[in-house]
Amino acid sequence: MKLIVIGAGILGTSHAIAAIERGHQVIHLERETAARGATVRNFGLVWVSGRAPFELDAAQRSRDLWEKIGTDVPGVGFRPCGSVTLIRTAAELAVAEEVSRRDDAVGLPADGPDHDRARQYVIDTMGQSKIVVFRALTDGDEERAQNANRAFEEAYETAIGEVGIAEITGAASTIEKLRGAGIKVALSTGFSSSTRDRLLDALGWTDLADLVIAPSDTIRGRPYPDMILTALMDLRVDDVREVAVLGDTANDIISGLRSGAAVVAGTLTGAHDETRLRAAGATHIVDSIRDFGDLLLSL
């Protein structure tokens, strides 16, 4: 079939390409020598929510076709930037918030074997910086990792507000007792600084410790020793052998050993059991932070 396509904008060009791929002969006409007009003016498209369900398949098919064109046509390229959805009612907001918390909303498997493997990896890497974990789960895709980390922290902070959080029994009193005995206390976490501060505020721990640390652009999270060594320097500790570390994951233990701390104790109130903690090299195993406080005061 011989076809004439008038207009070399996005719609005209895509139709011409599709026709050629189907074996038709195409004459493609365009009045301009440079891109102007509707294609340029409509380069941004904002969809309202509440679209008909049958449109989803067509939208996905359209996306796949554009990605193919970007691959096949030199110099065109394809960048999946997503879309903007306008939320107009409280009901639509509730739906959007619920969807945004789903694993598959940030490119992670929501169920099946891949989900199980991802969940096990999260358990195995407890104690590490959360963004580092998400980078591993997304095969190094920085955009997906940042989106996943952002969704996780938003969901976590929401849970803090809705469900609440409680300290491990005796934690605050033990920290106060250690500081009262002249021992400086630093708290470290794998969460971002914003989530860390949200946790401390919810617990009423804002001024409990001498120092609080989270991973940053210049401080690597566990299993690296950066946070411990940063605390050592900030608190003006003279000798790393005067440092004692307590953690509930294998990564806490590895971090402590790498820092050169004299005491690297594992506590049984967290993610990893005694076998995992001893295998990582813990110098001591305690049932809780209260026992750790007693241990330090006895040395």
Coordinates of C-alpha atoms in Angstrom, one line a residue:
M1 CA 0.0 0.0 0.0
K2 CA 1.2 3.5 -0.8
L3 CA 0.6 6.1 2.0
I4 CA 1.2 9.8 2.4
V5 CA 1.8 11.0 5.9
I6 CA 1.5 14.8 6.4
G7 CA 3.5 16.2 9.3
A8 CA 6.8 15.0 10.7
G9 CA 6.0 15.7 14.3
I10 CA 5.9 13.0 16.9
L11 CA 2.6 11.5 15.7
G12 CA 3.3 11.7 12.0
T13 CA 6.8 10.3 12.3
S14 CA 5.7 7.4 14.6
H15 CA 2.9 6.5 12.1
A16 CA 5.4 6.7 9.2
I17 CA 7.8 4.4 10.9
A18 CA 5.1 1.9 11.9
A19 CA 3.8 1.8 8.3
I20 CA 7.3 1.2 6.8
E21 CA 7.9 -1.6 9.3
R22 CA 4.6 -3.2 8.0
G23 CA 5.9 -3.1 4.4
H24 CA 4.0 -0.1 3.1
Q25 CA 5.5 2.6 0.9
V26 CA 5.5 5.9 2.6
I27 CA 5.8 9.5 1.4
H28 CA 6.4 11.7 4.4
L29 CA 5.7 15.4 4.1
E30 CA 6.7 18.2 6.4
R31 CA 6.5 22.0 5.8
E32 CA 9.3 22.9 8.2
T33 CA 13.0 22.3 8.0
A34 CA 13.4 22.4 11.8
A35 CA 11.3 21.1 14.6
R36 CA 8.6 23.6 15.5
G37 CA 4.9 23.6 16.2
A38 CA 2.9 21.0 18.1
T39 CA 5.7 18.6 18.8
V40 CA 7.7 21.2 20.5
R41 CA 4.8 22.8 22.3
N42 CA 3.4 19.5 23.6
F43 CA 6.7 17.9 24.7
G44 CA 5.3 17.7 28.3
L45 CA 2.2 15.8 28.9
V46 CA 0.3 15.7 32.3
W47 CA -2.3 13.0 32.8
V48 CA -5.1 13.4 35.3
S49 CA -5.8 10.5 37.5
G50 CA -8.9 8.3 37.1
R51 CA -8.1 7.0 33.6
A52 CA -10.0 4.0 32.2
P53 CA -8.3 0.7 33.0
F54 CA -8.1 -0.4 29.4
E55 CA -5.8 2.5 28.6
L56 CA -3.0 1.0 30.7
D57 CA -2.1 -1.7 28.0
A58 CA -2.1 1.0 25.3
A59 CA 0.1 3.2 27.4
Q60 CA 2.6 0.4 28.1
R61 CA 2.6 -0.5 24.4
S62 CA 3.3 3.1 23.5
R63 CA 6.2 3.2 25.9
D64 CA 7.7 0.0 24.4
L65 CA 7.4 1.4 20.9
W66 CA 9.1 4.7 21.8
E67 CA 11.9 2.8 23.5
K68 CA 12.3 0.7 20.3
I69 CA 12.4 3.9 18.2
G70 CA 15.0 5.4 20.5
T71 CA 17.1 2.3 20.0
D72 CA 16.7 1.9 16.2
V73 CA 17.0 5.6 15.1
P74 CA 20.5 7.1 15.6
G75 CA 20.5 10.2 17.6
V76 CA 17.0 9.9 19.0
G77 CA 17.5 8.1 22.3
F78 CA 15.0 7.2 24.9
R79 CA 14.8 8.3 28.6
P80 CA 12.1 6.8 30.9
C81 CA 11.3 10.0 32.9
G82 CA 8.0 8.8 34.2
S83 CA 4.8 11.0 34.3
V84 CA 3.0 13.4 36.5
T85 CA -0.3 12.5 38.0
L86 CA -2.5 15.2 39.4
I87 CA -4.4 14.2 42.6
R88 CA -7.7 15.9 43.0
T89 CA -9.5 14.2 45.9
A90 CA -8.7 12.7 49.3
A91 CA -9.6 9.3 47.9
E92 CA -7.1 9.6 45.1
L93 CA -4.4 10.7 47.5
A94 CA -5.0 7.7 49.7
V95 CA -4.7 5.4 46.6
A96 CA -1.5 7.1 45.5
E97 CA 0.1 6.8 48.9
E98 CA -0.8 3.1 49.1
V99 CA 0.6 2.4 45.6
S100 CA 3.8 4.3 46.3
R101 CA 4.5 2.0 49.3
R102 CA 4.4 -1.2 47.2
D103 CA 7.7 -2.9 46.5
D104 CA 7.0 -3.0 42.8
A105 CA 6.4 0.8 42.7
V106 CA 10.1 1.2 43.1
G107 CA 11.2 -1.6 40.8
L108 CA 11.6 -4.3 43.5
P109 CA 9.8 -7.7 43.3
A110 CA 6.6 -7.8 45.3
D111 CA 6.4 -11.6 45.5
G112 CA 7.8 -14.8 44.2
P113 CA 11.4 -16.2 44.4
D114 CA 13.0 -12.9 43.5
H115 CA 11.1 -11.2 46.4
D116 CA 12.3 -14.0 48.8
R117 CA 15.9 -13.6 47.7
A118 CA 15.7 -9.8 48.1
R119 CA 14.2 -10.2 51.6
Q120 CA 16.9 -12.6 52.6
Y121 CA 19.5 -10.2 51.3
V122 CA 18.0 -7.4 53.4
I123 CA 18.2 -9.7 56.5
D124 CA 21.8 -10.7 55.7
T125 CA 22.9 -7.1 55.3
M126 CA 21.2 -5.7 58.4
G127 CA 23.3 -2.9 59.9
Q128 CA 24.5 -1.7 56.5
S129 CA 23.7 1.7 55.1
K130 CA 20.2 1.4 53.6
I131 CA 21.1 3.1 50.3
V132 CA 24.0 0.7 49.8
V133 CA 21.6 -2.2 50.2
F134 CA 19.1 -0.8 47.7
R135 CA 22.0 -0.2 45.2
A136 CA 22.8 -3.9 45.4
L137 CA 19.1 -4.9 45.1
T138 CA 18.7 -2.8 42.0
D139 CA 22.0 -4.0 40.3
G140 CA 23.6 -0.6 40.7
D141 CA 20.8 1.4 39.1
E142 CA 21.2 4.7 41.1
E143 CA 17.8 6.1 40.2
R144 CA 15.9 3.0 41.2
A145 CA 18.0 2.7 44.4
Q146 CA 17.3 6.3 45.4
N147 CA 13.6 5.8 44.7
A148 CA 13.5 2.6 46.7
N149 CA 15.4 4.2 49.6
R150 CA 13.2 7.2 49.6
A151 CA 10.0 5.0 49.6
F152 CA 11.4 2.9 52.4
E153 CA 12.3 5.9 54.6
E154 CA 8.9 7.5 54.0
A155 CA 7.1 4.3 54.9
Y156 CA 9.3 3.9 57.9
E157 CA 8.8 7.4 59.2
T158 CA 5.0 7.0 58.6
A159 CA 5.1 3.8 60.7
I160 CA 6.9 5.7 63.5
G161 CA 4.1 8.2 63.6
E162 CA 1.2 5.7 63.2
V163 CA 2.5 2.7 65.1
G164 CA 5.0 4.3 67.4
I165 CA 8.4 3.1 68.6
A166 CA 9.8 2.0 72.0
E167 CA 13.3 1.6 73.3
I168 CA 14.8 -1.8 74.2
T169 CA 14.2 -2.1 77.9
G170 CA 17.0 -0.4 79.9
A171 CA 18.7 1.3 76.9
A172 CA 18.3 4.9 78.0
S173 CA 19.1 4.3 81.6
T174 CA 22.2 2.3 80.6
I175 CA 23.4 5.1 78.4
E176 CA 22.9 7.6 81.2
K177 CA 24.7 5.4 83.7
L178 CA 27.7 5.0 81.3
R179 CA 27.9 8.8 80.7
G180 CA 27.6 9.3 84.5
A181 CA 30.7 7.1 84.9
G182 CA 32.6 9.3 82.5
I183 CA 32.2 7.1 79.4
K184 CA 31.4 8.9 76.2
V185 CA 28.5 7.4 74.2
A186 CA 28.0 7.6 70.4
L187 CA 24.9 6.2 68.6
S188 CA 25.3 5.1 65.0
T189 CA 22.7 3.9 62.5
G190 CA 22.4 2.7 58.9
F191 CA 19.5 5.0 58.3
S192 CA 19.8 8.4 56.8
S193 CA 20.3 11.4 59.0
S194 CA 16.7 12.5 58.6
T195 CA 15.3 9.1 59.6
R196 CA 17.8 9.0 62.5
D197 CA 16.6 12.3 63.8
R198 CA 13.0 11.2 63.4
L199 CA 13.7 8.1 65.6
L200 CA 15.6 10.1 68.2
D201 CA 12.8 12.6 68.4
A202 CA 10.1 9.9 68.7
L203 CA 12.1 8.2 71.5
G204 CA 12.9 11.5 73.3
W205 CA 16.6 10.7 72.9
T206 CA 17.7 14.0 71.2
D207 CA 20.2 14.8 74.0
L208 CA 20.7 11.3 75.3
A209 CA 24.2 10.5 73.8
D210 CA 27.3 12.5 73.3
L211 CA 27.2 12.0 69.5
V212 CA 24.9 10.5 66.9
I213 CA 26.2 9.4 63.5
A214 CA 24.7 8.3 60.2
P215 CA 26.2 7.5 56.8
S216 CA 26.9 10.4 54.5
D217 CA 28.8 11.3 51.4
T218 CA 32.0 11.3 53.4
I219 CA 31.2 8.7 56.0
R220 CA 30.6 5.1 54.8
G221 CA 28.2 2.9 56.7
R222 CA 28.8 -0.5 58.1
P223 CA 30.7 -2.9 57.6
Y224 CA 33.2 -0.1 57.1
P225 CA 34.7 1.4 60.3
D226 CA 34.1 5.0 59.3
M227 CA 31.3 5.8 61.8
I228 CA 33.3 4.4 64.7
L229 CA 36.5 6.2 63.8
T230 CA 34.6 9.4 63.2
A231 CA 33.1 9.1 66.7
L232 CA 36.6 8.5 68.1
M233 CA 37.9 11.7 66.5
D234 CA 34.9 13.9 67.3
L235 CA 34.9 12.8 70.9
R236 CA 38.6 13.2 71.2
V237 CA 39.3 9.6 72.3
D238 CA 43.1 9.1 72.5
D239 CA 43.4 5.4 71.7
V240 CA 41.2 3.2 69.6
R241 CA 41.8 0.5 72.1
E242 CA 39.7 2.5 74.6
V243 CA 36.7 2.0 72.3
A244 CA 33.9 -0.5 72.9
V245 CA 31.3 -1.4 70.3
L246 CA 27.9 -2.9 70.7
G247 CA 25.7 -4.1 67.8
D248 CA 23.0 -6.7 66.9
T249 CA 24.2 -7.6 63.4
A250 CA 27.2 -9.3 61.8
N251 CA 28.0 -6.0 60.0
D252 CA 28.2 -4.2 63.4
I253 CA 30.8 -6.7 64.5
I254 CA 32.8 -6.5 61.4
S255 CA 32.8 -2.7 61.6
G256 CA 34.0 -2.8 65.2
L257 CA 36.8 -5.2 64.4
R258 CA 38.0 -3.2 61.4
S259 CA 38.1 -0.1 63.6
G260 CA 40.5 -1.8 66.1
A261 CA 38.1 -1.5 69.1
A262 CA 39.1 -3.5 72.1
V263 CA 35.6 -4.7 72.8
V264 CA 33.2 -5.6 70.0
A265 CA 30.1 -7.1 71.6
G266 CA 27.1 -8.6 70.0
T267 CA 23.7 -8.3 71.6
L268 CA 20.8 -10.8 71.2
T269 CA 18.0 -8.2 70.9
G270 CA 18.3 -7.7 67.1
A271 CA 18.4 -9.3 63.7
H272 CA 21.2 -11.8 64.0
D273 CA 21.5 -14.7 66.5
E274 CA 24.5 -15.7 68.6
T275 CA 25.8 -18.0 65.9
R276 CA 26.0 -15.2 63.3
L277 CA 27.5 -12.8 65.8
R278 CA 30.2 -15.2 66.9
A279 CA 31.0 -16.2 63.4
A280 CA 31.5 -12.5 62.6
G281 CA 34.1 -12.4 65.4
A282 CA 32.3 -10.8 68.4
T283 CA 34.6 -10.6 71.4
H284 CA 31.6 -10.8 73.8
I285 CA 27.9 -11.8 73.6
V286 CA 25.4 -10.1 75.9
D287 CA 21.6 -10.5 76.2
S288 CA 20.9 -6.8 76.1
I289 CA 22.4 -3.3 76.3
R290 CA 22.0 -3.4 80.1
D291 CA 24.4 -6.4 80.3
F292 CA 26.8 -4.5 78.0
G293 CA 26.8 -1.5 80.4
D294 CA 27.6 -3.9 83.3
L295 CA 30.4 -5.4 81.2
L296 CA 32.0 -2.0 80.5
L297 CA 31.8 -0.9 84.1
S298 CA 33.5 -4.1 85.3
L299 CA 36.5 -3.7 83.0

